[in-house]
């Protein structure tokens, strides 16, 4: 890489520092795949890989090692760099991923340049293709991957723009001056922050409705577009945060006909020692119903939650749920145990028991 990339190197320190500063509280890892060209055009290396790390000092050291060299022909090993980024970096499944390609020279091959000095006019000598590599990365990680391509000069614009356009959501940045790179990256992060916020909204909605809701109603309740809700759900499933798509429009507890019988709490309980409690739920409907049971204890120590758990009741089922409750209290004396049963966000049953801690 040549003069433009030398300026990029100077900007990378600023990118890392500003990104880290703006994302405090999140785990941020940086990886680098530096690339040059195939021999004999460049006899130093084709690619060098620095795997993801959250050690910012190490990242700084790796950036310091970047040293552009002049290759024989104009095109460079862009395809190899993207291939190594896809296959050799330790991408985490449960994370948002950003791939940023920066370059001032096009990939090898007539599909990406019309330069007469291209040593490999038929494309990468290893058989890799830049568009295919970003498409495979997107296929492997789905909507949790964001692809951004930064072309440092007009020479690479057509080729790099085509790489960005090869995947849904790919964005091309034309950088007239390389000093704009940090601002471009931070602009990406601002978009990511909005994205993460929308995913969190959808996740909270999913959990509060036990994964049973109408997508259109969810979009209306959350103030989002339907496509935004669907995209967030896809990401949450790919991240492993939710197990499946919502089951559809929920019936009300009255329509399902759920009935709940609450058991008894002992007159005396011991700190840290489990006691048994039963909840009986009848579901006369033909649909599976999810109920949430929340148990808390009120003592001189204050209020503490003993359990908050989800149970599925089979269609036309009559289930007795056996709970082992462990009170975490330190003060002896009078106490109250509160039991609440919910269907989605709707309360089905609630009772407060008087007891004593010995």
Short mmCIF file of C-alpha atoms in Angstrom, two decimals:
data_model
loop_
_atom_site.label_atom_id
_atom_site.label_comp_id
_atom_site.label_asym_id
_atom_site.label_seq_id
_atom_site.Cartn_x
_atom_site.Cartn_y
_atom_site.Cartn_z
CA UNK A 1 0.00 0.00 0.00
CA UNK A 2 1.22 3.43 -0.85
CA UNK A 3 0.96 7.08 0.24
CA UNK A 4 -2.73 7.07 1.10
CA UNK A 5 -2.35 4.06 3.35
CA UNK A 6 0.57 5.68 5.15
CA UNK A 7 -1.90 8.38 6.14
CA UNK A 8 -4.41 5.69 7.15
CA UNK A 9 -1.80 4.19 9.48
CA UNK A 10 -1.46 7.55 11.21
CA UNK A 11 -5.24 7.67 11.61
CA UNK A 12 -5.63 4.12 12.94
CA UNK A 13 -4.35 5.08 16.39
CA UNK A 14 -7.03 7.74 16.56
CA UNK A 15 -9.68 5.28 15.36
CA UNK A 16 -8.81 2.71 18.04
CA UNK A 17 -8.68 5.27 20.84
CA UNK A 18 -11.89 7.04 19.91
CA UNK A 19 -13.79 3.81 19.31
CA UNK A 20 -12.66 2.46 22.68
CA UNK A 21 -13.63 5.70 24.42
CA UNK A 22 -17.08 5.78 22.81
CA UNK A 23 -17.89 2.15 23.68
CA UNK A 24 -17.03 1.96 27.36
CA UNK A 25 -18.96 -0.82 29.06
CA UNK A 26 -18.83 -3.02 25.94
CA UNK A 27 -16.23 -5.64 25.07
CA UNK A 28 -14.47 -4.30 21.98
CA UNK A 29 -11.83 -6.34 20.14
CA UNK A 30 -9.73 -5.26 17.18
CA UNK A 31 -8.10 -7.50 14.59
CA UNK A 32 -5.87 -6.55 11.67
CA UNK A 33 -5.11 -8.25 8.37
CA UNK A 34 -2.47 -6.24 6.55
CA UNK A 35 -1.93 -7.09 2.90
CA UNK A 36 0.46 -6.40 0.05
CA UNK A 37 0.77 -8.58 -3.05
CA UNK A 38 1.84 -11.96 -4.38
CA UNK A 39 5.44 -12.61 -5.40
CA UNK A 40 7.19 -11.70 -7.58
CA UNK A 41 5.26 -8.41 -7.50
CA UNK A 42 5.99 -8.14 -3.77
CA UNK A 43 8.48 -10.48 -2.13
CA UNK A 44 7.82 -9.51 1.51
CA UNK A 45 4.42 -11.04 2.31
CA UNK A 46 0.91 -11.44 0.93
CA UNK A 47 -0.99 -11.05 4.22
CA UNK A 48 -0.15 -10.75 7.91
CA UNK A 49 -2.74 -11.58 10.57
CA UNK A 50 -3.12 -10.06 14.02
CA UNK A 51 -6.04 -11.86 15.67
CA UNK A 52 -8.72 -10.08 17.68
CA UNK A 53 -7.57 -8.57 20.96
CA UNK A 54 -9.01 -6.23 23.56
CA UNK A 55 -5.50 -5.26 24.65
CA UNK A 56 -5.29 -1.76 23.22
CA UNK A 57 -1.52 -1.53 23.80
CA UNK A 58 -1.00 -4.63 21.65
CA UNK A 59 -3.27 -3.20 18.98
CA UNK A 60 -1.19 -0.01 18.99
CA UNK A 61 2.00 -2.03 18.62
CA UNK A 62 0.59 -3.92 15.64
CA UNK A 63 -0.45 -0.69 13.96
CA UNK A 64 3.08 0.64 14.51
CA UNK A 65 4.45 -2.36 12.60
CA UNK A 66 2.42 -1.56 9.48
CA UNK A 67 4.89 -0.52 6.82
CA UNK A 68 3.63 -0.01 3.25
CA UNK A 69 5.87 -1.08 0.39
CA UNK A 70 5.78 -0.49 -3.35
CA UNK A 71 4.67 -3.56 -5.30
CA UNK A 72 5.45 -4.29 -8.92
CA UNK A 73 1.98 -3.79 -10.40
CA UNK A 74 -0.85 -1.53 -9.25
CA UNK A 75 -3.45 -4.12 -8.07
CA UNK A 76 -2.99 -5.80 -4.69
CA UNK A 77 -4.01 -8.95 -2.80
CA UNK A 78 -7.38 -7.61 -1.66
CA UNK A 79 -9.09 -10.98 -2.17
CA UNK A 80 -6.50 -12.77 -0.02
CA UNK A 81 -6.91 -10.23 2.78
CA UNK A 82 -10.69 -10.68 2.81
CA UNK A 83 -10.31 -14.46 2.72
CA UNK A 84 -7.92 -14.43 5.69
CA UNK A 85 -10.16 -12.01 7.58
CA UNK A 86 -13.06 -14.42 7.11
CA UNK A 87 -11.26 -17.69 7.85
CA UNK A 88 -8.34 -16.85 10.16
CA UNK A 89 -9.74 -14.30 12.61
CA UNK A 90 -11.56 -15.62 15.70
CA UNK A 91 -14.99 -14.10 15.11
CA UNK A 92 -17.28 -14.58 18.12
CA UNK A 93 -20.76 -15.91 17.45
CA UNK A 94 -22.50 -13.88 20.15
CA UNK A 95 -21.24 -10.49 19.01
CA UNK A 96 -21.79 -7.75 16.48
CA UNK A 97 -19.08 -7.79 13.84
CA UNK A 98 -17.73 -4.99 11.66
CA UNK A 99 -15.46 -5.64 8.70
CA UNK A 100 -13.71 -2.56 7.34
CA UNK A 101 -11.75 -2.86 4.11
CA UNK A 102 -9.37 0.03 3.44
CA UNK A 103 -7.24 0.31 0.33
CA UNK A 104 -5.80 2.53 -2.37
CA UNK A 105 -5.39 -0.14 -5.08
CA UNK A 106 -7.97 -2.45 -6.68
CA UNK A 107 -8.02 -6.26 -6.49
CA UNK A 108 -6.46 -8.37 -9.21
CA UNK A 109 -8.63 -9.33 -12.19
CA UNK A 110 -10.43 -7.71 -15.11
CA UNK A 111 -13.64 -7.76 -13.07
CA UNK A 112 -12.09 -5.17 -10.75
CA UNK A 113 -9.67 -3.14 -12.86
CA UNK A 114 -8.70 -2.38 -16.45
CA UNK A 115 -5.03 -1.75 -15.77
CA UNK A 116 -2.56 -3.05 -18.29
CA UNK A 117 0.05 -3.93 -15.66
CA UNK A 118 -2.11 -6.43 -13.72
CA UNK A 119 0.09 -9.52 -13.28
CA UNK A 120 -3.04 -11.65 -12.72
CA UNK A 121 -5.71 -10.32 -15.10
CA UNK A 122 -7.85 -13.42 -14.49
CA UNK A 123 -8.08 -12.67 -10.79
CA UNK A 124 -6.41 -13.71 -7.55
CA UNK A 125 -3.81 -16.46 -8.19
CA UNK A 126 -5.20 -18.37 -5.18
CA UNK A 127 -8.68 -18.38 -6.66
CA UNK A 128 -10.31 -16.08 -4.08
CA UNK A 129 -12.80 -13.42 -5.11
CA UNK A 130 -13.44 -10.28 -3.01
CA UNK A 131 -17.21 -10.22 -3.52
CA UNK A 132 -17.51 -13.92 -2.78
CA UNK A 133 -15.49 -13.55 0.43
CA UNK A 134 -17.73 -10.83 1.90
CA UNK A 135 -20.81 -12.78 0.81
CA UNK A 136 -19.51 -15.90 2.56
CA UNK A 137 -18.76 -13.89 5.72
CA UNK A 138 -22.31 -12.55 5.64
CA UNK A 139 -23.70 -16.03 5.02
CA UNK A 140 -21.74 -17.50 7.93
CA UNK A 141 -22.68 -14.79 10.44
CA UNK A 142 -25.88 -13.34 8.98
CA UNK A 143 -27.16 -9.94 9.98
CA UNK A 144 -24.67 -9.66 12.86
CA UNK A 145 -22.00 -8.68 10.28
CA UNK A 146 -21.61 -5.17 8.91
CA UNK A 147 -19.38 -4.55 5.91
CA UNK A 148 -17.83 -1.15 5.24
CA UNK A 149 -15.44 -0.44 2.40
CA UNK A 150 -13.22 2.64 2.32
CA UNK A 151 -11.59 3.57 -0.97
CA UNK A 152 -8.80 6.08 -0.54
CA UNK A 153 -8.85 7.47 -4.08
CA UNK A 154 -10.94 7.49 -7.29
CA UNK A 155 -8.82 4.70 -8.80
CA UNK A 156 -10.40 2.09 -6.52
CA UNK A 157 -13.92 3.50 -6.27
CA UNK A 158 -15.67 1.28 -8.82
CA UNK A 159 -14.01 -1.92 -7.58
CA UNK A 160 -14.45 -1.18 -3.88
CA UNK A 161 -18.01 0.04 -4.30
CA UNK A 162 -18.88 -3.23 -6.06
CA UNK A 163 -17.49 -5.16 -3.07
CA UNK A 164 -19.64 -3.14 -0.67
CA UNK A 165 -22.70 -3.62 -2.86
CA UNK A 166 -22.17 -7.40 -2.96
CA UNK A 167 -23.87 -7.77 0.45
CA UNK A 168 -27.04 -6.37 1.98
CA UNK A 169 -26.26 -3.32 4.06
CA UNK A 170 -22.73 -2.93 2.68
CA UNK A 171 -21.58 0.69 2.71
CA UNK A 172 -18.93 2.38 0.58
CA UNK A 173 -17.05 5.43 1.84
CA UNK A 174 -15.23 7.62 -0.65
CA UNK A 175 -12.49 9.26 1.37
CA UNK A 176 -11.13 12.32 -0.39
CA UNK A 177 -8.78 12.78 2.54
CA UNK A 178 -7.70 9.90 4.72
CA UNK A 179 -8.10 11.99 7.86
CA UNK A 180 -11.85 11.45 7.42
CA UNK A 181 -11.47 7.76 8.32
CA UNK A 182 -11.92 8.18 12.12
CA UNK A 183 -15.08 10.21 11.62
CA UNK A 184 -16.39 7.62 9.16
CA UNK A 185 -15.77 4.81 11.66
CA UNK A 186 -17.41 6.74 14.50
CA UNK A 187 -20.37 7.39 12.23
CA UNK A 188 -20.62 3.63 11.82
CA UNK A 189 -20.56 3.23 15.59
CA UNK A 190 -23.35 5.74 16.04
CA UNK A 191 -25.45 3.65 13.70
CA UNK A 192 -24.42 0.54 15.62
CA UNK A 193 -25.52 2.14 18.89
CA UNK A 194 -28.98 2.78 17.44
CA UNK A 195 -29.03 -0.78 16.14
CA UNK A 196 -28.06 -2.29 19.49
CA UNK A 197 -30.74 -0.18 21.18
CA UNK A 198 -33.45 -1.46 18.81
CA UNK A 199 -32.31 -5.05 19.37
CA UNK A 200 -32.51 -4.52 23.12
CA UNK A 201 -36.05 -3.14 22.78
CA UNK A 202 -37.12 -6.17 20.76
CA UNK A 203 -35.39 -8.53 23.22
CA UNK A 204 -37.19 -6.99 26.21
CA UNK A 205 -40.49 -7.23 24.32
CA UNK A 206 -39.79 -10.86 23.41
CA UNK A 207 -39.02 -11.75 27.02
CA UNK A 208 -41.99 -9.91 28.51
CA UNK A 209 -44.33 -11.71 26.08
CA UNK A 210 -42.60 -15.09 26.49
CA UNK A 211 -41.88 -15.29 22.77
CA UNK A 212 -45.57 -15.25 21.83
CA UNK A 213 -46.70 -12.09 20.04
CA UNK A 214 -47.80 -10.61 16.74
CA UNK A 215 -44.98 -8.91 14.80
CA UNK A 216 -47.19 -6.05 13.64
CA UNK A 217 -48.39 -5.38 17.17
CA UNK A 218 -44.80 -5.49 18.43
CA UNK A 219 -43.73 -2.93 15.82
CA UNK A 220 -46.60 -0.64 16.85
CA UNK A 221 -45.89 -1.03 20.57
CA UNK A 222 -42.16 -0.38 20.13
CA UNK A 223 -42.44 2.49 17.66
CA UNK A 224 -40.38 0.59 15.07
CA UNK A 225 -41.01 -0.38 11.48
CA UNK A 226 -42.02 -3.99 10.86
CA UNK A 227 -38.81 -4.65 8.89
CA UNK A 228 -36.76 -3.34 11.83
CA UNK A 229 -38.47 -5.78 14.21
CA UNK A 230 -37.87 -8.68 11.79
CA UNK A 231 -34.21 -7.72 11.29
CA UNK A 232 -33.64 -7.42 15.04
CA UNK A 233 -35.24 -10.81 15.64
CA UNK A 234 -32.99 -12.36 12.98
CA UNK A 235 -29.92 -10.91 14.68
CA UNK A 236 -31.04 -12.02 18.15
CA UNK A 237 -31.59 -15.58 16.89
CA UNK A 238 -28.19 -15.59 15.14
CA UNK A 239 -26.58 -14.28 18.33
CA UNK A 240 -28.25 -17.11 20.28
CA UNK A 241 -30.04 -14.58 22.52
CA UNK A 242 -33.53 -15.88 21.71
CA UNK A 243 -34.27 -19.48 20.69
CA UNK A 244 -36.77 -19.00 17.88
CA UNK A 245 -39.15 -16.70 16.05
CA UNK A 246 -42.24 -15.65 18.04
CA UNK A 247 -45.08 -18.13 17.84
CA UNK A 248 -47.67 -15.65 16.62
CA UNK A 249 -50.55 -13.64 18.00
CA UNK A 250 -51.05 -14.63 21.65
CA UNK A 251 -54.40 -15.51 23.14
CA UNK A 252 -55.40 -13.69 26.29
CA UNK A 253 -55.34 -15.61 29.55
CA UNK A 254 -59.14 -15.47 29.51
CA UNK A 255 -59.28 -16.94 26.00
CA UNK A 256 -56.91 -19.72 26.98
CA UNK A 257 -58.77 -20.31 30.23
CA UNK A 258 -55.72 -20.73 32.44
CA UNK A 259 -56.37 -21.39 36.11
CA UNK A 260 -53.79 -21.32 38.89
CA UNK A 261 -53.75 -22.85 42.36
CA UNK A 262 -51.06 -21.65 44.76
CA UNK A 263 -49.60 -23.87 47.46
CA UNK A 264 -48.54 -23.17 51.04
CA UNK A 265 -45.46 -21.59 52.57
CA UNK A 266 -44.15 -23.03 55.87
CA UNK A 267 -44.82 -21.02 59.02
CA UNK A 268 -41.10 -21.11 59.73
CA UNK A 269 -38.15 -21.03 57.33
CA UNK A 270 -34.38 -21.15 57.76
CA UNK A 271 -31.93 -18.80 55.99
CA UNK A 272 -30.23 -20.53 53.08
CA UNK A 273 -32.23 -23.74 53.48
CA UNK A 274 -34.58 -24.74 50.66
CA UNK A 275 -38.28 -25.25 51.24
CA UNK A 276 -40.77 -26.77 48.81
CA UNK A 277 -43.56 -24.86 47.13
CA UNK A 278 -46.08 -26.00 44.53
CA UNK A 279 -48.00 -24.17 41.82
CA UNK A 280 -50.72 -25.99 39.90
CA UNK A 281 -51.66 -24.67 36.46
CA UNK A 282 -54.50 -25.97 34.28
CA UNK A 283 -54.50 -25.19 30.57
CA UNK A 284 -57.73 -26.33 28.87
CA UNK A 285 -56.81 -24.76 25.51
CA UNK A 286 -55.18 -26.40 22.48
CA UNK A 287 -52.20 -24.00 22.63
CA UNK A 288 -49.04 -24.26 24.71
CA UNK A 289 -49.06 -21.59 27.40
CA UNK A 290 -46.00 -20.10 29.07
CA UNK A 291 -46.27 -18.89 32.66
CA UNK A 292 -43.69 -17.04 34.71
CA UNK A 293 -43.43 -17.56 38.47
CA UNK A 294 -41.83 -14.85 40.59
CA UNK A 295 -41.18 -15.39 44.30
CA UNK A 296 -39.69 -12.77 46.61
CA UNK A 297 -39.19 -12.43 50.35
CA UNK A 298 -39.60 -9.32 52.48
CA UNK A 299 -37.72 -9.21 55.78
CA UNK A 300 -35.84 -6.71 57.90
CA UNK A 301 -33.05 -7.01 55.32
CA UNK A 302 -35.37 -5.62 52.64
CA UNK A 303 -36.83 -7.27 49.53
CA UNK A 304 -34.94 -10.01 47.69
CA UNK A 305 -36.05 -12.18 44.79
CA UNK A 306 -35.92 -15.92 45.42
CA UNK A 307 -36.78 -17.09 41.92
CA UNK A 308 -38.04 -15.83 38.57
CA UNK A 309 -38.58 -18.69 36.16
CA UNK A 310 -40.54 -19.65 33.06
CA UNK A 311 -42.59 -22.83 32.63
CA UNK A 312 -44.50 -24.14 29.62
CA UNK A 313 -47.88 -25.78 30.16
CA UNK A 314 -48.82 -28.31 27.50
CA UNK A 315 -52.11 -28.05 25.59
CA UNK A 316 -54.97 -29.38 27.73
CA UNK A 317 -52.41 -29.88 30.46
CA UNK A 318 -52.76 -30.01 34.22
CA UNK A 319 -49.28 -29.35 35.60
CA UNK A 320 -48.02 -29.25 39.15
CA UNK A 321 -44.80 -27.26 39.28
CA UNK A 322 -42.52 -28.18 42.18
CA UNK A 323 -40.24 -25.37 43.28
CA UNK A 324 -37.33 -25.50 45.70
CA UNK A 325 -37.01 -22.03 47.16
CA UNK A 326 -33.90 -20.90 49.01
CA UNK A 327 -34.44 -17.72 51.07
CA UNK A 328 -31.37 -15.50 51.26
CA UNK A 329 -31.96 -13.52 54.46
CA UNK A 330 -29.77 -12.63 57.42
CA UNK A 331 -32.16 -11.17 59.99
CA UNK A 332 -34.37 -13.40 62.10
CA UNK A 333 -37.98 -12.56 62.84
CA UNK A 334 -41.16 -11.88 60.90
CA UNK A 335 -41.07 -12.06 57.11
CA UNK A 336 -43.41 -12.21 54.13
CA UNK A 337 -43.17 -14.35 51.01
CA UNK A 338 -44.86 -13.03 47.87
CA UNK A 339 -45.73 -15.38 44.99
CA UNK A 340 -46.81 -14.02 41.59
CA UNK A 341 -47.76 -15.95 38.45
CA UNK A 342 -47.86 -14.22 35.06
CA UNK A 343 -49.00 -15.10 31.56
CA UNK A 344 -46.91 -12.76 29.42
CA UNK A 345 -47.21 -9.45 31.24
CA UNK A 346 -50.68 -10.30 32.61
CA UNK A 347 -50.93 -11.37 36.28
CA UNK A 348 -52.78 -14.66 36.79
CA UNK A 349 -52.42 -15.13 40.53
CA UNK A 350 -50.74 -13.50 43.51
CA UNK A 351 -50.52 -14.20 47.23
CA UNK A 352 -48.57 -12.90 50.22
CA UNK A 353 -47.74 -15.37 53.00
CA UNK A 354 -46.71 -14.51 56.54
CA UNK A 355 -43.86 -16.57 57.93
CA UNK A 356 -40.97 -16.34 60.34
CA UNK A 357 -37.23 -16.67 59.85
CA UNK A 358 -35.39 -18.71 62.51
#
